[in-house]
PDB file of C-alpha atoms in Angstrom:
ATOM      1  CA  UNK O  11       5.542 -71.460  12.729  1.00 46.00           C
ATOM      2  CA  UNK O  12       3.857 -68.356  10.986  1.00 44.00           C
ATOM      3  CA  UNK O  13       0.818 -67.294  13.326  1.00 48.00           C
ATOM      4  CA  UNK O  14      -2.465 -65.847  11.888  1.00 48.00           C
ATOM      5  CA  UNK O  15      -1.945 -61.971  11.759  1.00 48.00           C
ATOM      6  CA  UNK O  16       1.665 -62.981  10.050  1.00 45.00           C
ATOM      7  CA  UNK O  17      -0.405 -65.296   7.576  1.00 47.00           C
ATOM      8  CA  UNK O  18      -2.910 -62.486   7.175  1.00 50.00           C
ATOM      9  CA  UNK O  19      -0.273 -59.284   6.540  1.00 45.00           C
ATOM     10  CA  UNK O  20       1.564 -61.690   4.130  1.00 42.00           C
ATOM     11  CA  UNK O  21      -1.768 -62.315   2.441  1.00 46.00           C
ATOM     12  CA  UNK O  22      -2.393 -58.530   1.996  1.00 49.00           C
ATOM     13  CA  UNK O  23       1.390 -57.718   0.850  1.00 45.00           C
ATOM     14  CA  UNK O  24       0.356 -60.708  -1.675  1.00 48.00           C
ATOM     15  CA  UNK O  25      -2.905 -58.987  -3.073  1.00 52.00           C
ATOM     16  CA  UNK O  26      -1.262 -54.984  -3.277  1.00 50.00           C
ATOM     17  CA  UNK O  27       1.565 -56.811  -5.408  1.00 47.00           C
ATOM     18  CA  UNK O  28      -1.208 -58.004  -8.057  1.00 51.00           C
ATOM     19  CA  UNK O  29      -2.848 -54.510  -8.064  1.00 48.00           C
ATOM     20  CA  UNK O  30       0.652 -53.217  -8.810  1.00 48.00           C
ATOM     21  CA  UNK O  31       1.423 -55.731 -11.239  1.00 45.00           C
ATOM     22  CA  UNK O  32      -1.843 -55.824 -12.842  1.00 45.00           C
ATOM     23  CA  UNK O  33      -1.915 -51.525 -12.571  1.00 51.00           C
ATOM     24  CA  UNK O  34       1.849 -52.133 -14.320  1.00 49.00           C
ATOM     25  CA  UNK O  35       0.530 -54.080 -17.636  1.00 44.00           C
ATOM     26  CA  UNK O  36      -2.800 -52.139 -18.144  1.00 45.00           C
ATOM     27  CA  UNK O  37      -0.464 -49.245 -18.428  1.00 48.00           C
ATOM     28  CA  UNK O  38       1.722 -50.802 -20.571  1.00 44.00           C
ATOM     29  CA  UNK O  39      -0.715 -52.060 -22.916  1.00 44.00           C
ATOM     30  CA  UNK O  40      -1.940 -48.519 -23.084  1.00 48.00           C
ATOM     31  CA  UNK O  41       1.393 -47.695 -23.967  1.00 51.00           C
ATOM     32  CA  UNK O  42       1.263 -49.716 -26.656  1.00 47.00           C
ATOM     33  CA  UNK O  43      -1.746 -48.810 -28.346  1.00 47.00           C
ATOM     34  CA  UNK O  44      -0.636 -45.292 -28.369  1.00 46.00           C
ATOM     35  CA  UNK O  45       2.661 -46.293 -29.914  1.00 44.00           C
ATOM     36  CA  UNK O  46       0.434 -47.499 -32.654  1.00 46.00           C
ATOM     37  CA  UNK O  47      -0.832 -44.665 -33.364  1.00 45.00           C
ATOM     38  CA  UNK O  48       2.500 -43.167 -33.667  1.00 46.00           C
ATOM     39  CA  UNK O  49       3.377 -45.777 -36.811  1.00 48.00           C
ATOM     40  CA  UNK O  50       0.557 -44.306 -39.249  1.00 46.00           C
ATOM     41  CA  UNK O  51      -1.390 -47.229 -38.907  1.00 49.00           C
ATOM     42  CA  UNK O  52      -4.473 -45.676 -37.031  1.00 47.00           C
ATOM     43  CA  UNK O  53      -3.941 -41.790 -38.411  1.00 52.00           C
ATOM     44  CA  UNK O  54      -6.313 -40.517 -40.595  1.00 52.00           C
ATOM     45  CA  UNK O  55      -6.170 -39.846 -44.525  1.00 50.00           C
ATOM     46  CA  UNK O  56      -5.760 -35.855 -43.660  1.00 51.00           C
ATOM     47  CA  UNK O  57      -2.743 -36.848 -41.406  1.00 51.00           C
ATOM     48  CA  UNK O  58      -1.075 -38.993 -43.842  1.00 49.00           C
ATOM     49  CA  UNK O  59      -1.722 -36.459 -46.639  1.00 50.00           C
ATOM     50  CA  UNK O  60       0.054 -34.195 -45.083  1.00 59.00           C
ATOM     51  CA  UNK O  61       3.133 -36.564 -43.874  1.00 62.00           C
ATOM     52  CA  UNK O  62       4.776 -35.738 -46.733  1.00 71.00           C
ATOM     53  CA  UNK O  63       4.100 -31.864 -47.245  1.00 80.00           C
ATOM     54  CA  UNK O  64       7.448 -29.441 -47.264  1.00 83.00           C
ATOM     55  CA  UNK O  65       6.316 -27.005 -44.183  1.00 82.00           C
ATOM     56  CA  UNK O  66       7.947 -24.240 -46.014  1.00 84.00           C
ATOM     57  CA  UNK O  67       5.242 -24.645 -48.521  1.00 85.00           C
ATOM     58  CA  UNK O  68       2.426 -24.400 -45.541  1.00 85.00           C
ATOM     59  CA  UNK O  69       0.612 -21.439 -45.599  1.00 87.00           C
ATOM     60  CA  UNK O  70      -2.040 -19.984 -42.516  1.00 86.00           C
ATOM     61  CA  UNK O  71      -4.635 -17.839 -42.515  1.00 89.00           C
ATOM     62  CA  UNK O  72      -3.166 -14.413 -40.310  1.00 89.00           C
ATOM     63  CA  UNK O  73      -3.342 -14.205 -36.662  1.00 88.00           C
ATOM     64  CA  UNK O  74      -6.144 -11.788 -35.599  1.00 87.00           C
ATOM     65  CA  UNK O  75      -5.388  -9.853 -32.552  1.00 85.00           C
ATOM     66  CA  UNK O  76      -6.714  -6.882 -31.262  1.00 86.00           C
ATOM     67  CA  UNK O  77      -4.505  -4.990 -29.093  1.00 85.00           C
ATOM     68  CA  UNK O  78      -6.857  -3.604 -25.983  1.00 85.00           C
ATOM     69  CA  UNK O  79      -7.178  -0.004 -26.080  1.00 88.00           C
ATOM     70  CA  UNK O  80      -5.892   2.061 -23.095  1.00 90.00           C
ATOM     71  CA  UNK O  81      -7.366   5.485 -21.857  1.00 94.00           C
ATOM     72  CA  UNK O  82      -4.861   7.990 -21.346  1.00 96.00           C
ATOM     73  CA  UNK O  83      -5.146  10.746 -18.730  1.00 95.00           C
ATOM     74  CA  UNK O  84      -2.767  13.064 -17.609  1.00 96.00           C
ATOM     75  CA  UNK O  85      -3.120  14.999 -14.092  1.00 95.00           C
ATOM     76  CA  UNK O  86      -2.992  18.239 -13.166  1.00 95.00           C
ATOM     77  CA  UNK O  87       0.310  17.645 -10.852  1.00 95.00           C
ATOM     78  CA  UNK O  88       1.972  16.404 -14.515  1.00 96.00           C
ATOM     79  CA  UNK O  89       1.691  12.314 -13.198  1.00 97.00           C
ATOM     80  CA  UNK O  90       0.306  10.568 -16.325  1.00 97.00           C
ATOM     81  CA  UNK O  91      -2.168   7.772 -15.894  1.00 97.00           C
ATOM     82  CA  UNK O  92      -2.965   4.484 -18.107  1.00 97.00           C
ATOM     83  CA  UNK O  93      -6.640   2.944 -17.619  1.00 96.00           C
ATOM     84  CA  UNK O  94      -7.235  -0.456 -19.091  1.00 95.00           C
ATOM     85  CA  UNK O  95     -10.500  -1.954 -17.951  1.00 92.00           C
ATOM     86  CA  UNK O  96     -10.705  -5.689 -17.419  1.00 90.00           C
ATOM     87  CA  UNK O  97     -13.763  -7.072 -15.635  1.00 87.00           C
ATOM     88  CA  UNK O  98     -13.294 -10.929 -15.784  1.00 90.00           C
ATOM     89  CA  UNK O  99     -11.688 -10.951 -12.369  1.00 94.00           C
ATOM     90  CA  UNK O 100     -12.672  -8.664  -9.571  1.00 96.00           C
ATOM     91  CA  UNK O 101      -8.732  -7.805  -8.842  1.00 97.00           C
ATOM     92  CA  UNK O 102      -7.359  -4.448 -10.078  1.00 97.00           C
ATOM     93  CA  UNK O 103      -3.157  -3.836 -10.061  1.00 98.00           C
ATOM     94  CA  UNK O 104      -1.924  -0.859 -10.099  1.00 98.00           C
ATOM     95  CA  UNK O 105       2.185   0.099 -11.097  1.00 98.00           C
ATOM     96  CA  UNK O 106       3.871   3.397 -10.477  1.00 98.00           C
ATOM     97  CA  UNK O 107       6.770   3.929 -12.847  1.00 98.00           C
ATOM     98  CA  UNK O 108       9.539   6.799 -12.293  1.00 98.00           C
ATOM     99  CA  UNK O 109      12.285   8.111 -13.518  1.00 96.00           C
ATOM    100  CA  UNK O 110      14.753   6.624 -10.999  1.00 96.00           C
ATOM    101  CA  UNK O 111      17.944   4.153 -11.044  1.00 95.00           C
ATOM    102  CA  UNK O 112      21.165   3.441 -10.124  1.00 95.00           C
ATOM    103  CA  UNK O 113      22.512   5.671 -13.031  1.00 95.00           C
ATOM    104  CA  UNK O 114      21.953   8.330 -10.688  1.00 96.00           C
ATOM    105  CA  UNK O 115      23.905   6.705  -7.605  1.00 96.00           C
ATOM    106  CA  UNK O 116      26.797   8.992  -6.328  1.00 95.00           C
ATOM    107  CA  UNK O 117      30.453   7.174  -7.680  1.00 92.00           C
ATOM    108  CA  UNK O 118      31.092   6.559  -3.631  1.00 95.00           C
ATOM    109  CA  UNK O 119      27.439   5.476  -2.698  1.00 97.00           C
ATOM    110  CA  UNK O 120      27.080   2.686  -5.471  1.00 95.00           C
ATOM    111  CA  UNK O 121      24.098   0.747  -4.434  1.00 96.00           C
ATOM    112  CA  UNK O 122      22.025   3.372  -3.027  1.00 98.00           C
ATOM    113  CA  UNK O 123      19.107   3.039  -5.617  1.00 98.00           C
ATOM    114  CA  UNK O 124      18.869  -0.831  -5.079  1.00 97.00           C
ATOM    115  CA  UNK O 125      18.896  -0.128  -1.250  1.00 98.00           C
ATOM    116  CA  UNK O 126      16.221   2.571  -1.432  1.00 98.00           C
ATOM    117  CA  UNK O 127      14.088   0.335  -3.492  1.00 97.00           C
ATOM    118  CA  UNK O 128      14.381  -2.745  -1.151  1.00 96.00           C
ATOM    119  CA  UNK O 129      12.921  -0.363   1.783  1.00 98.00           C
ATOM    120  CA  UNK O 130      10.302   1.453   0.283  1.00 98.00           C
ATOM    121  CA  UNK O 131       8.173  -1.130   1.199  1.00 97.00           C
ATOM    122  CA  UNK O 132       9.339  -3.168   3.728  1.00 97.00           C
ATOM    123  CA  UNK O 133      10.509  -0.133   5.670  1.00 97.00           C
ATOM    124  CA  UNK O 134       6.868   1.156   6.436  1.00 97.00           C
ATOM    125  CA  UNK O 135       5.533   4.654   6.164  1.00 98.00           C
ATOM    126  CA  UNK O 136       5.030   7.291   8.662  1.00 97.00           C
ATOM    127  CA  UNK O 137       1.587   6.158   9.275  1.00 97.00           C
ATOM    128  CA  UNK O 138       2.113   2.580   9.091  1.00 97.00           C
ATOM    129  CA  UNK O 139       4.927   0.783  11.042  1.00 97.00           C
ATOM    130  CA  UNK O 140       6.772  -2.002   8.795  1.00 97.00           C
ATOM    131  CA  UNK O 141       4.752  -4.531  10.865  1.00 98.00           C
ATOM    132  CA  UNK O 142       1.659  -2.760  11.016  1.00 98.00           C
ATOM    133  CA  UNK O 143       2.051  -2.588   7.247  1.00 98.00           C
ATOM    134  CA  UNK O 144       3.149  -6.306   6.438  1.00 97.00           C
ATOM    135  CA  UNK O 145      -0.445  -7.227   8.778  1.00 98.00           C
ATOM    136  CA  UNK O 146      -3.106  -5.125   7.162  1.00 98.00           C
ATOM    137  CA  UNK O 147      -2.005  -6.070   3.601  1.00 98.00           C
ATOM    138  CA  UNK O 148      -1.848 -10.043   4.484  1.00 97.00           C
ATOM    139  CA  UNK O 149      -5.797  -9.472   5.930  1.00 97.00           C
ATOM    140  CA  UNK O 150      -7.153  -7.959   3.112  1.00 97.00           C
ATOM    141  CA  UNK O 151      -5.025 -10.273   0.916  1.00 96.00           C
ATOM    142  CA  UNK O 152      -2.981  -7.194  -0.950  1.00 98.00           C
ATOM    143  CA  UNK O 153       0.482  -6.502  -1.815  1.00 98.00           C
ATOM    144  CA  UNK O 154       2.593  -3.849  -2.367  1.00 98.00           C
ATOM    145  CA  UNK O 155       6.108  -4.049  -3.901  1.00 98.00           C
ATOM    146  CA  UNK O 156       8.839  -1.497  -4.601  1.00 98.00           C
ATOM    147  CA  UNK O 157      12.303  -2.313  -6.795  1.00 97.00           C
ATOM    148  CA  UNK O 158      14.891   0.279  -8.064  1.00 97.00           C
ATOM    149  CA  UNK O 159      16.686  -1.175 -11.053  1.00 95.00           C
ATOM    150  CA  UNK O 160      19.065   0.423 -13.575  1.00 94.00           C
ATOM    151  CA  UNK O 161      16.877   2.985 -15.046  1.00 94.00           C
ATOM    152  CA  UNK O 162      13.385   3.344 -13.797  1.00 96.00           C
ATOM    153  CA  UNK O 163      11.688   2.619 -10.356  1.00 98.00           C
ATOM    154  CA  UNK O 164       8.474   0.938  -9.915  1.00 97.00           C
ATOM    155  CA  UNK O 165       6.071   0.491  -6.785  1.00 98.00           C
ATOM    156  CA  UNK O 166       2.984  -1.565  -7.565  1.00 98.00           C
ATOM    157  CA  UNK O 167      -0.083  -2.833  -6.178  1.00 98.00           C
ATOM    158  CA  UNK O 168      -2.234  -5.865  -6.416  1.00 98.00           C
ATOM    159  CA  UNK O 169      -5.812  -5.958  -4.689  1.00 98.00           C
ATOM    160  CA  UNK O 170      -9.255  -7.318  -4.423  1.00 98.00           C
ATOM    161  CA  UNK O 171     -11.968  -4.908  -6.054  1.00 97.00           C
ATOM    162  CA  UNK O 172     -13.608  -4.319  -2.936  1.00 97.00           C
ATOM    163  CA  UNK O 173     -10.130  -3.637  -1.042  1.00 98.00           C
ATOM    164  CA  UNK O 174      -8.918  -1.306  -3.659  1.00 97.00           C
ATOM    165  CA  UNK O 175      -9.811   1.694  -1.771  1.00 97.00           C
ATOM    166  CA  UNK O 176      -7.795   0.783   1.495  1.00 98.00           C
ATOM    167  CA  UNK O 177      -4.680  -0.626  -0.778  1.00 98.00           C
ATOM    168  CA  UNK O 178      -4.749   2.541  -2.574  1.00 97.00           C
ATOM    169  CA  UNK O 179      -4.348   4.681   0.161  1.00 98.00           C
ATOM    170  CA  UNK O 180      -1.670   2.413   1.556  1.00 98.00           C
ATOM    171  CA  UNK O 181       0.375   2.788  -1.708  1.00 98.00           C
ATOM    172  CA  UNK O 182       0.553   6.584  -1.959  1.00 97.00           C
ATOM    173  CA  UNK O 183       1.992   6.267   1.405  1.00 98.00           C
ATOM    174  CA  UNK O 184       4.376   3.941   0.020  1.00 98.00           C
ATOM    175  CA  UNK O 185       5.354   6.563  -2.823  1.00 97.00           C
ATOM    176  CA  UNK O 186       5.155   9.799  -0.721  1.00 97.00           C
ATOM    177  CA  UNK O 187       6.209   8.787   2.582  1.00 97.00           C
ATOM    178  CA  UNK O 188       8.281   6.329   3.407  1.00 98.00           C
ATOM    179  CA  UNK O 189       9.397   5.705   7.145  1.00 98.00           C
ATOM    180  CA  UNK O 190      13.116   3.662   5.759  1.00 98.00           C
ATOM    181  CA  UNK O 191      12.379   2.136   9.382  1.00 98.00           C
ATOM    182  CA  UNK O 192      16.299   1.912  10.619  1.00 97.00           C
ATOM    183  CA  UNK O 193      15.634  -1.715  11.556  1.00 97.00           C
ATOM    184  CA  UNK O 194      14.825  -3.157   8.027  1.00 98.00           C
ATOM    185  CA  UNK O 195      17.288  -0.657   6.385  1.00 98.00           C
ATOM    186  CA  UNK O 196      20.221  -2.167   8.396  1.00 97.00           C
ATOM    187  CA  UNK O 197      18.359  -5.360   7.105  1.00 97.00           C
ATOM    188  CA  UNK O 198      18.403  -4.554   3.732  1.00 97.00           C
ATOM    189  CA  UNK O 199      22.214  -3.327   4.446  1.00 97.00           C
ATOM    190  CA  UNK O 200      23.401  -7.187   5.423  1.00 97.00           C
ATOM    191  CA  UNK O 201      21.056  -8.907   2.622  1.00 96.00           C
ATOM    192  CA  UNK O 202      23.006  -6.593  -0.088  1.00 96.00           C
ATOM    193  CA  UNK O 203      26.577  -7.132   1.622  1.00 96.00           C
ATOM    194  CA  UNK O 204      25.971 -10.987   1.873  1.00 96.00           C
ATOM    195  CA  UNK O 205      24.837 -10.594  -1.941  1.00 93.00           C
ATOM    196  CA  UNK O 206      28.082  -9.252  -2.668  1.00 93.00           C
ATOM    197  CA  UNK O 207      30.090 -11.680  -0.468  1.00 94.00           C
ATOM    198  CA  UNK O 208      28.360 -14.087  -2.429  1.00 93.00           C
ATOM    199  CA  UNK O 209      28.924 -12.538  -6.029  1.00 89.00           C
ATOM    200  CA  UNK O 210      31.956 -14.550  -7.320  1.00 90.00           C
ATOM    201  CA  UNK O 211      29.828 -17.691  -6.605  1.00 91.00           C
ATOM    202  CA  UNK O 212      28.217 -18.282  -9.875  1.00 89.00           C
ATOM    203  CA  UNK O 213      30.393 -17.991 -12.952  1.00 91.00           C
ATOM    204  CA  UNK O 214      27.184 -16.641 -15.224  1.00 91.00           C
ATOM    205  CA  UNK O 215      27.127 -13.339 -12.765  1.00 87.00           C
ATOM    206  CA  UNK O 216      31.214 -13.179 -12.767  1.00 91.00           C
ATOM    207  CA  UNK O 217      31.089 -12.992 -16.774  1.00 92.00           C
ATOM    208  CA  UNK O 218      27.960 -10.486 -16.998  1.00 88.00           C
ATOM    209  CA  UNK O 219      29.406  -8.428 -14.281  1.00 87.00           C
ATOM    210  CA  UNK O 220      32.639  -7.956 -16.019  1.00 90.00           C
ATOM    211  CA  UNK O 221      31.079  -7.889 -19.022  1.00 90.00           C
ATOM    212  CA  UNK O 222      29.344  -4.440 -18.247  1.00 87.00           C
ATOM    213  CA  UNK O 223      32.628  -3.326 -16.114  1.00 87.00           C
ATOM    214  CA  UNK O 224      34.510  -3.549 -19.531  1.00 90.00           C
ATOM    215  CA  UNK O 225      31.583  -2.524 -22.162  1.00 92.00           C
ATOM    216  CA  UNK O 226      30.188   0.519 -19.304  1.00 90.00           C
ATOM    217  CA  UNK O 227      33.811   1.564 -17.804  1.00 88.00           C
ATOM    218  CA  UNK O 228      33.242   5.311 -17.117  1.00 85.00           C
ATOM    219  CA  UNK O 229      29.257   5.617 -17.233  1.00 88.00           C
ATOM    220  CA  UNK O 230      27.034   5.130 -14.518  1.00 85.00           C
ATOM    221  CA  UNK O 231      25.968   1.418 -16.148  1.00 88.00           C
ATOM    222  CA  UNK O 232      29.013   0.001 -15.015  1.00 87.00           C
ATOM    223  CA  UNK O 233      28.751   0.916 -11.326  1.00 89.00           C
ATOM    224  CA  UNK O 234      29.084  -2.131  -9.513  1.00 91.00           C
ATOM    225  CA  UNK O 235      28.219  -2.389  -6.120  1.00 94.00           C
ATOM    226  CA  UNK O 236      30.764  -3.547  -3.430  1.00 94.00           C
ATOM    227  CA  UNK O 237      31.306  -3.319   0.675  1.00 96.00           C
ATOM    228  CA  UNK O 238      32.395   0.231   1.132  1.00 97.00           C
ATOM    229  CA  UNK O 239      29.996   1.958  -1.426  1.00 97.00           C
ATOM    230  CA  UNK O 240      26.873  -0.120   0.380  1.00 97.00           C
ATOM    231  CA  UNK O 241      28.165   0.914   3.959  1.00 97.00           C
ATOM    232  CA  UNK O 242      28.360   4.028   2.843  1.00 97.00           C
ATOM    233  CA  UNK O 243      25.007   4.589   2.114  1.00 98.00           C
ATOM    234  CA  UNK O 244      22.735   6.445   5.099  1.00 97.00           C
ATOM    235  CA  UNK O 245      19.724   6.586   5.905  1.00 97.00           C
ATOM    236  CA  UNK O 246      19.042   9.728   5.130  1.00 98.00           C
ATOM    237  CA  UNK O 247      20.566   9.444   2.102  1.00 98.00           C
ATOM    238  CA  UNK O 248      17.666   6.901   1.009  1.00 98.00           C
ATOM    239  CA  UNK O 249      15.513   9.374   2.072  1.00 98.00           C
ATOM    240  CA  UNK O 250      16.891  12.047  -0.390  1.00 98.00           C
ATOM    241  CA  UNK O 251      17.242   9.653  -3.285  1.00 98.00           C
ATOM    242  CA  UNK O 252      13.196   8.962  -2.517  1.00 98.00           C
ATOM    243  CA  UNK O 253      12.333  12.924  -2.201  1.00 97.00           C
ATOM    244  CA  UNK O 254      14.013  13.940  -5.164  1.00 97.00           C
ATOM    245  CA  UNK O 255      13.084  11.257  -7.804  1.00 97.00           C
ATOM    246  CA  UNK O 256       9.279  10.510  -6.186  1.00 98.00           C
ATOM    247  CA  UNK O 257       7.034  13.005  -7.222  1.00 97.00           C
ATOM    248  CA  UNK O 258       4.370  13.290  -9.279  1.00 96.00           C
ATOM    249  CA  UNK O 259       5.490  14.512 -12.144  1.00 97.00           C
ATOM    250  CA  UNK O 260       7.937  11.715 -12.643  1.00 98.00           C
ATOM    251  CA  UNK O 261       5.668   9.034 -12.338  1.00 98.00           C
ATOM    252  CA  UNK O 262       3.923   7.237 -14.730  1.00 98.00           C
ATOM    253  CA  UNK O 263       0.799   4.849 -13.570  1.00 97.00           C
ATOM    254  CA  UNK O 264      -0.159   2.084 -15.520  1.00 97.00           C
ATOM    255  CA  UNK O 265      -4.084   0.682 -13.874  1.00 97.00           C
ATOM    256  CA  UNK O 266      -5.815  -2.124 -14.934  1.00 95.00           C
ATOM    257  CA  UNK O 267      -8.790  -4.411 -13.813  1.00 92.00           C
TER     258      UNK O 267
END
């Protein structure tokens, strides 16, 4: 014998299958009339003009586009600066480009530029602990980033209008000095040893890496990272890559917002 709250959740299970079902065929008689539309039945006389055109033959009126117009400034210390105003969003980023890459990593300290980019940032600055860093950028909703790749550095910025100031400030500490806090660096050490313990994982990066072995063999392209080069790489040794390649002079900005 079914009692009366079985009776009543049997009911209800009853009731959500005929929304469902019901839910089910509206859909699939919406389906249908859109299929219709699909047979040339419903299209319009310019759309079934035009069914039969040759697209070669099709001809547009040009694309206009104006390309926005930079102002260009260059310093006194030699660091050249690109303005491009956008007010349509109250954010402003900011991206420092240099003259730095693993081209100019020692043959026995393959790795170091990658390294040195990885804890520009999250290594802190001699003002700013790493932490103390990573927690006044999160409150004022800001980020800084650094990367080293093959031929050129970059460090940028990303900011709210009215935190610009602050972020600023926090970003030329970034550039000009950098704490390489030994904690992250040893951090940064294991990420890029696990990376290469990991290497022969994906087929793609096998081919591409000994791709650029054979194509590079002899020229600083074709370094390729490995175990001894990365534990061979110092602290200090991040710390001279940063002093001789981060200056002024060597740095392009590119500003906009």
């Amino acid at each position: 014998m079914i009692s009366n709250s079985s009776s009543q959740a049997l009911f209800r299970i009853k009731n959500k299958t005929r929304l469902f079902l019901l839910g089910g065929l509206l859909a699939f008689a919406a389906g249908c009339s859109t299929s219709q539309v699909g047979t040339g039945k419903l299209e319009s006389p310019a759309l079934q003009l035009q069914a039969g055109v040759d697209p070669r033959t099709l001809s547009f009126a040009p694309l206009e586009f104006q390309l926005p117009k930079s102002e260009r400034v260059q310093l006194k210390n030699g660091m050249i600066v690109y303005l491009l105003q956008d007010q349509e969003l109250p954010i402003v980023n900011v991206t420092a480009y240099l003259n730095a890459g693993s081209i100019y990593d020692p043959a026995d300290k393959v790795g170091l530029a990658a390294l040195t980019g990885a804890t520009l940032r999250s290594g802190g600055t001699l003002k700013s602990s790493p932490d103390e860093l990573d927690r006044e950028l999160e409150f004022m909703a800001s980020s800084i980033e650094s990367d080293i790749n093959a031929d050129h550095a970059n460090v940028s910025l990303s900011t709210l209008t009215r935190n610009l100031e602050r972020t600023l400030a926090l970003f030329a500490q970034v550039l000009a000095e950098p704490a390489f806090e030994p904690g992250r660096v040893a951090l940064a050490r294991q990420h890029a040893i696990e990376g290469i313990r990991r290497q022969n994982d994906d087929p793609k990066a096998i081919a591409s890496r000994e791709l650029n072995r054979v194509i590079y063999a002899g020229h600083p392209l074709g370094g390729i990272p490995t175990i001894a080069t990365v534990n061979a790489i110092s602290r200090d040794d991040m710390i001279s890559f940063q002093r001789r390649y981060f200056y002024p002079a060597n740095t392009v900005l590119a500003v906009s917002g």
